[in-house]
Short mmCIF file of C-alpha atoms in Angstrom, two decimals:
data_model
loop_
_atom_site.label_atom_id
_atom_site.label_comp_id
_atom_site.label_asym_id
_atom_site.label_seq_id
_atom_site.Cartn_x
_atom_site.Cartn_y
_atom_site.Cartn_z
CA MET A 17 26.87 11.73 3.49
CA SER A 18 26.80 7.87 3.33
CA ASN A 19 23.88 5.96 2.92
CA ILE A 20 24.31 5.01 7.00
CA GLU A 21 24.05 8.04 7.55
CA LYS A 22 21.66 9.53 6.01
CA LYS A 23 19.43 6.45 7.19
CA GLN A 24 19.95 7.69 10.84
CA LYS A 25 19.15 11.25 10.26
CA PHE A 26 15.39 10.84 8.78
CA ASP A 27 14.71 12.60 11.69
CA LEU A 28 16.76 15.76 10.99
CA ALA A 29 14.23 16.34 7.51
CA THR A 30 12.76 19.87 7.05
CA GLY A 31 8.93 20.49 9.17
CA GLU A 32 8.34 22.52 6.49
CA LEU A 33 8.77 19.34 3.68
CA ARG A 34 4.87 19.69 2.87
CA ASN A 35 4.55 18.62 -0.86
CA TRP A 36 4.60 15.86 -3.34
CA GLN A 37 3.90 15.21 -6.55
CA GLY A 38 3.22 18.73 -6.77
CA ARG A 39 0.65 19.08 -3.68
CA LYS A 40 0.55 18.62 -0.01
CA GLU A 41 0.37 15.45 1.33
CA TRP A 42 -0.27 14.05 4.64
CA PHE A 43 2.64 11.51 4.98
CA PHE A 44 4.78 14.96 4.78
CA ASN A 45 3.22 16.44 7.58
CA ARG A 46 5.50 15.23 11.58
CA ASP A 47 1.58 16.01 12.29
CA ASP A 48 -0.02 12.89 10.39
CA THR A 49 2.96 10.68 10.44
CA ASP A 50 3.81 10.44 14.48
CA HIS A 51 0.59 9.00 15.03
CA TYR A 52 0.72 5.95 12.42
CA GLU A 53 1.37 3.13 14.44
CA MET A 54 -0.89 4.04 17.40
CA TYR A 55 -3.98 4.26 15.03
CA TYR A 56 -3.31 0.88 13.70
CA GLU A 57 -2.86 -0.02 17.45
CA GLY A 58 -5.99 1.49 18.14
CA PRO A 59 -8.68 2.18 16.01
CA TYR A 60 -7.76 -0.07 13.49
CA LYS A 61 -6.23 -2.96 15.14
CA ARG A 62 -8.99 -5.49 13.84
CA GLN A 63 -9.59 -4.22 10.25
CA GLU A 64 -5.60 -5.27 10.31
CA ILE A 65 -6.37 -8.55 11.06
CA TRP A 66 -7.98 -8.86 8.62
CA GLN A 67 -6.65 -7.43 5.72
CA LYS A 68 -3.41 -9.52 6.48
CA LYS A 69 -5.82 -12.78 6.15
CA THR A 70 -7.21 -11.24 2.76
CA LEU A 71 -3.75 -10.13 1.73
CA GLU A 72 -2.15 -13.46 2.56
CA GLY A 73 -4.85 -15.67 1.17
CA LEU A 74 -4.10 -14.11 -2.37
CA ILE A 75 -0.44 -14.26 -2.31
CA LYS A 76 0.37 -17.50 -1.04
CA LYS A 77 -1.01 -19.14 -4.18
CA ASP A 78 1.49 -17.70 -6.03
CA THR A 79 3.91 -20.33 -4.88
CA ARG A 80 6.97 -18.60 -6.71
CA VAL A 81 7.51 -15.00 -4.93
CA LYS A 82 9.67 -15.72 -2.19
CA ASN A 83 10.27 -11.91 -1.67
CA LEU A 84 8.88 -8.89 -2.71
CA LEU A 85 9.20 -5.27 -2.37
CA GLU A 86 7.02 -2.61 -0.95
CA PHE A 87 5.89 0.60 -1.93
CA GLY A 88 4.65 3.79 0.34
CA CYS A 89 5.50 0.92 2.96
CA GLY A 90 5.36 4.19 5.41
CA THR A 91 6.52 2.41 8.96
CA THR A 92 6.61 -0.61 8.12
CA ARG A 93 3.64 -1.95 9.14
CA PHE A 94 3.35 -4.31 6.72
CA THR A 95 6.83 -4.91 5.71
CA ARG A 96 7.74 -6.35 9.09
CA TRP A 97 4.41 -8.90 8.91
CA TRP A 98 5.06 -10.29 5.39
CA HIS A 99 8.05 -11.71 6.69
CA GLU A 100 5.79 -13.42 9.22
CA ILE A 101 3.89 -15.47 6.80
CA GLY A 102 7.66 -16.59 5.02
CA ILE A 103 7.97 -13.50 3.04
CA ASN A 104 11.70 -12.08 2.78
CA ALA A 105 10.65 -8.14 1.76
CA THR A 106 12.52 -4.64 1.60
CA GLY A 107 10.93 -1.62 2.07
CA GLY A 108 10.47 2.00 -0.10
CA ASP A 109 8.87 5.13 0.83
CA ILE A 110 9.24 8.97 -0.31
CA SER A 111 7.90 9.96 3.22
CA PRO A 112 11.19 10.51 5.28
CA PHE A 113 8.88 11.41 8.30
CA MET A 114 7.58 7.53 8.11
CA LEU A 115 10.86 5.78 7.40
CA GLY A 116 12.29 8.30 10.17
CA GLN A 117 10.30 5.42 12.32
CA GLY A 118 10.54 2.20 10.04
CA VAL A 119 14.37 2.43 10.31
CA HIS A 120 13.87 1.29 14.36
CA LEU A 121 11.31 -1.45 14.03
CA PHE A 122 12.21 -3.57 11.35
CA ASP A 123 15.63 -4.91 10.82
CA GLY A 124 15.40 -5.39 7.06
CA ASP A 125 16.00 -3.23 3.89
CA LEU A 126 14.83 0.07 3.38
CA VAL A 127 15.21 2.76 0.92
CA LEU A 128 14.05 6.44 0.90
CA ALA A 129 12.59 7.11 -2.99
CA ASP A 130 9.71 7.24 -5.53
CA SER A 131 7.42 4.97 -6.46
CA HIS A 132 7.42 6.42 -10.48
CA HIS A 133 10.98 5.55 -10.33
CA MET A 134 12.25 2.37 -8.44
CA PRO A 135 16.11 2.63 -7.93
CA PHE A 136 16.20 -0.96 -8.64
CA LYS A 137 17.46 -3.05 -11.96
CA ASP A 138 15.05 -5.22 -13.50
CA HIS A 139 12.94 -8.13 -11.71
CA SER A 140 14.71 -7.22 -8.35
CA PHE A 141 12.27 -8.65 -6.58
CA ASP A 142 9.33 -11.17 -7.29
CA ALA A 143 6.58 -8.92 -6.58
CA LEU A 144 5.68 -5.39 -5.91
CA ALA A 145 3.01 -5.13 -2.82
CA PHE A 146 1.32 -1.63 -2.25
CA VAL A 147 -0.96 -1.33 0.53
CA THR A 148 -3.39 1.36 0.98
CA THR A 149 -0.54 3.62 -0.92
CA PHE A 150 -1.35 3.11 -4.43
CA GLU A 151 -4.17 5.80 -4.19
CA TYR A 152 -1.81 8.71 -3.85
CA TYR A 153 -0.16 8.21 -7.23
CA LYS A 154 -0.99 10.87 -9.74
CA ASP A 155 0.40 8.65 -12.55
CA PRO A 156 -1.23 5.33 -11.30
CA VAL A 157 -0.11 3.83 -15.24
CA LYS A 158 3.69 4.62 -14.66
CA VAL A 159 3.73 3.14 -10.86
CA ILE A 160 2.21 -0.20 -12.28
CA ARG A 161 4.52 0.29 -15.50
CA GLU A 162 7.69 0.50 -12.80
CA ALA A 163 6.44 -2.25 -10.75
CA VAL A 164 6.00 -5.39 -13.00
CA ARG A 165 9.86 -3.97 -13.77
CA VAL A 166 10.93 -4.71 -10.48
CA GLY A 167 8.49 -7.00 -9.61
CA LYS A 168 9.05 -10.34 -11.73
CA TYR A 169 5.58 -12.04 -10.87
CA GLY A 170 3.31 -9.48 -10.54
CA ILE A 171 1.97 -7.46 -7.92
CA ILE A 172 -0.17 -7.52 -4.82
CA PHE A 173 -2.39 -4.62 -3.53
CA GLY A 174 -4.19 -3.65 -0.56
CA MET A 175 -6.94 -0.86 -1.55
CA MET A 176 -9.30 1.29 0.20
CA ASN A 177 -12.54 0.51 -1.50
CA ARG A 178 -14.67 3.30 -2.77
CA ASN A 179 -17.57 1.05 -2.14
CA THR A 180 -17.70 0.98 1.30
CA PRO A 181 -20.65 2.93 3.29
CA LYS A 182 -17.57 4.89 5.36
CA LEU A 183 -16.57 7.01 1.71
CA ILE A 184 -19.08 9.52 2.99
CA ARG A 185 -17.72 10.21 6.31
CA ARG A 186 -14.30 10.00 5.16
CA ARG A 187 -15.30 12.87 2.53
CA VAL A 188 -17.38 14.95 5.69
CA GLN A 189 -14.32 14.18 7.92
CA GLN A 190 -12.45 15.81 5.80
CA SER A 191 -13.36 18.65 4.97
CA VAL A 192 -14.26 19.48 8.39
CA GLY A 193 -10.46 19.62 8.66
CA ARG A 194 -10.64 16.02 11.45
CA ASN A 195 -9.02 13.76 8.60
CA ASN A 196 -5.73 14.85 6.72
CA TYR A 197 -5.43 10.77 5.12
CA TYR A 198 -7.41 10.98 2.59
CA VAL A 199 -7.60 14.73 0.86
CA THR A 200 -5.62 13.75 -1.68
CA ALA A 201 -6.63 9.74 -2.13
CA ASN A 202 -8.47 8.80 -5.05
CA PHE A 203 -10.18 5.32 -4.45
CA TYR A 204 -10.88 2.57 -6.38
CA THR A 205 -12.74 -0.65 -6.41
CA PRO A 206 -12.13 -3.96 -8.46
CA LYS A 207 -13.46 -2.95 -11.24
CA THR A 208 -11.47 0.00 -11.79
CA LEU A 209 -8.49 -1.20 -10.45
CA LYS A 210 -8.82 -4.10 -13.32
CA ALA A 211 -9.55 -1.27 -15.97
CA LEU A 212 -6.46 0.34 -14.93
CA ILE A 213 -4.26 -3.13 -14.87
CA ALA A 214 -5.22 -3.22 -18.62
CA GLU A 215 -4.29 -0.06 -19.59
CA ALA A 216 -0.86 -0.04 -18.42
CA LEU A 217 0.04 -3.63 -19.42
CA PRO A 218 -2.25 -4.20 -22.22
CA ASP A 219 0.26 -7.10 -23.71
CA ARG A 220 1.48 -8.99 -20.83
CA ASP A 221 -0.70 -11.98 -19.99
CA TYR A 222 -1.76 -12.30 -16.51
CA THR A 223 -4.53 -13.30 -13.95
CA ILE A 224 -6.23 -11.19 -11.49
CA THR A 225 -7.52 -12.81 -8.19
CA TRP A 226 -9.29 -10.23 -5.71
CA ASN A 227 -11.03 -10.66 -2.22
CA ALA A 228 -12.90 -7.84 -0.01
CA THR A 229 -13.18 -7.49 4.19
CA GLY A 230 -13.47 -4.27 6.33
CA LEU A 231 -16.77 -5.69 6.87
CA PRO A 232 -19.40 -4.50 10.77
CA LYS A 233 -19.15 -7.07 12.77
CA TRP A 234 -22.33 -7.85 12.76
CA PHE A 235 -21.89 -8.90 8.87
CA PRO A 236 -22.12 -12.77 8.71
CA VAL A 237 -18.85 -13.46 7.20
CA GLN A 238 -15.88 -11.11 6.88
CA GLN A 239 -14.05 -11.69 3.96
CA TRP A 240 -16.60 -12.23 0.60
CA HIS A 241 -15.59 -11.79 -3.69
CA GLN A 242 -18.43 -8.57 -3.69
CA PRO A 243 -17.23 -5.43 -4.24
CA TYR A 244 -18.09 -4.22 -1.21
CA GLY A 245 -16.38 -3.24 2.05
CA ASP A 246 -13.88 -0.83 3.57
CA PHE A 247 -10.82 -2.91 1.79
CA PHE A 248 -9.62 -5.27 -0.73
CA GLY A 249 -7.11 -7.44 -1.77
CA PHE A 250 -5.95 -7.45 -5.58
CA HIS A 251 -3.45 -10.36 -7.03
CA VAL A 252 -2.11 -9.22 -10.62
CA GLN A 253 0.35 -12.93 -11.68
CA LEU A 254 1.94 -12.64 -14.49
CA ASN A 255 1.86 -15.58 -16.49
CA ASP A 256 4.07 -15.16 -19.39
CA VAL A 257 7.53 -15.45 -16.74
CA GLU A 258 9.33 -18.65 -16.00
#
């Protein structure tokens, strides 16, 4: 079967497909994936606006980045947005159910692949992006190393923050079966992600910048350089490449 035919037949993936990395994952379950876009259009809309502002403020500081590969792109919610801010984006994801929606929403290139083994040559893109997907990787060090192999100038992360009052709510919801999205997620803070980067890239020269958002409506600011809030953007800029 050709790649084009495979792309057109994502919706024919077996309904019994549930596992990845040896465990059940929500993005392999159509009961969850089919509602993903509606979630962003509904209760998560305000948070999405501030998440995008935060990511744009970080990635735009590196003027070398003209294109990127977003892994864990899902339905291409953010992949489409990168184009809106002048960055050419390609998407990759392991879930045929998510990409099955993405191919109808995004005109650019998409690839069905595992982020631990990215099917691209070295420095194929200026940067790698992970938006609320890095939390699900069982071998994050390997993924980081793959990311800097494929992305020449660095990585931009959009992360669900561990330092948020909503962490307790997330865990309570999943304990009673009301929220499948966070069952296998490993939440980070800017500090713990920074330590992971240091472990993965001990011999690289890089600069880290980050900013947090996802704060209550009543809070006097919606972005701040404090490790608190539902979401933080985290940019690793590689300095040892031309």
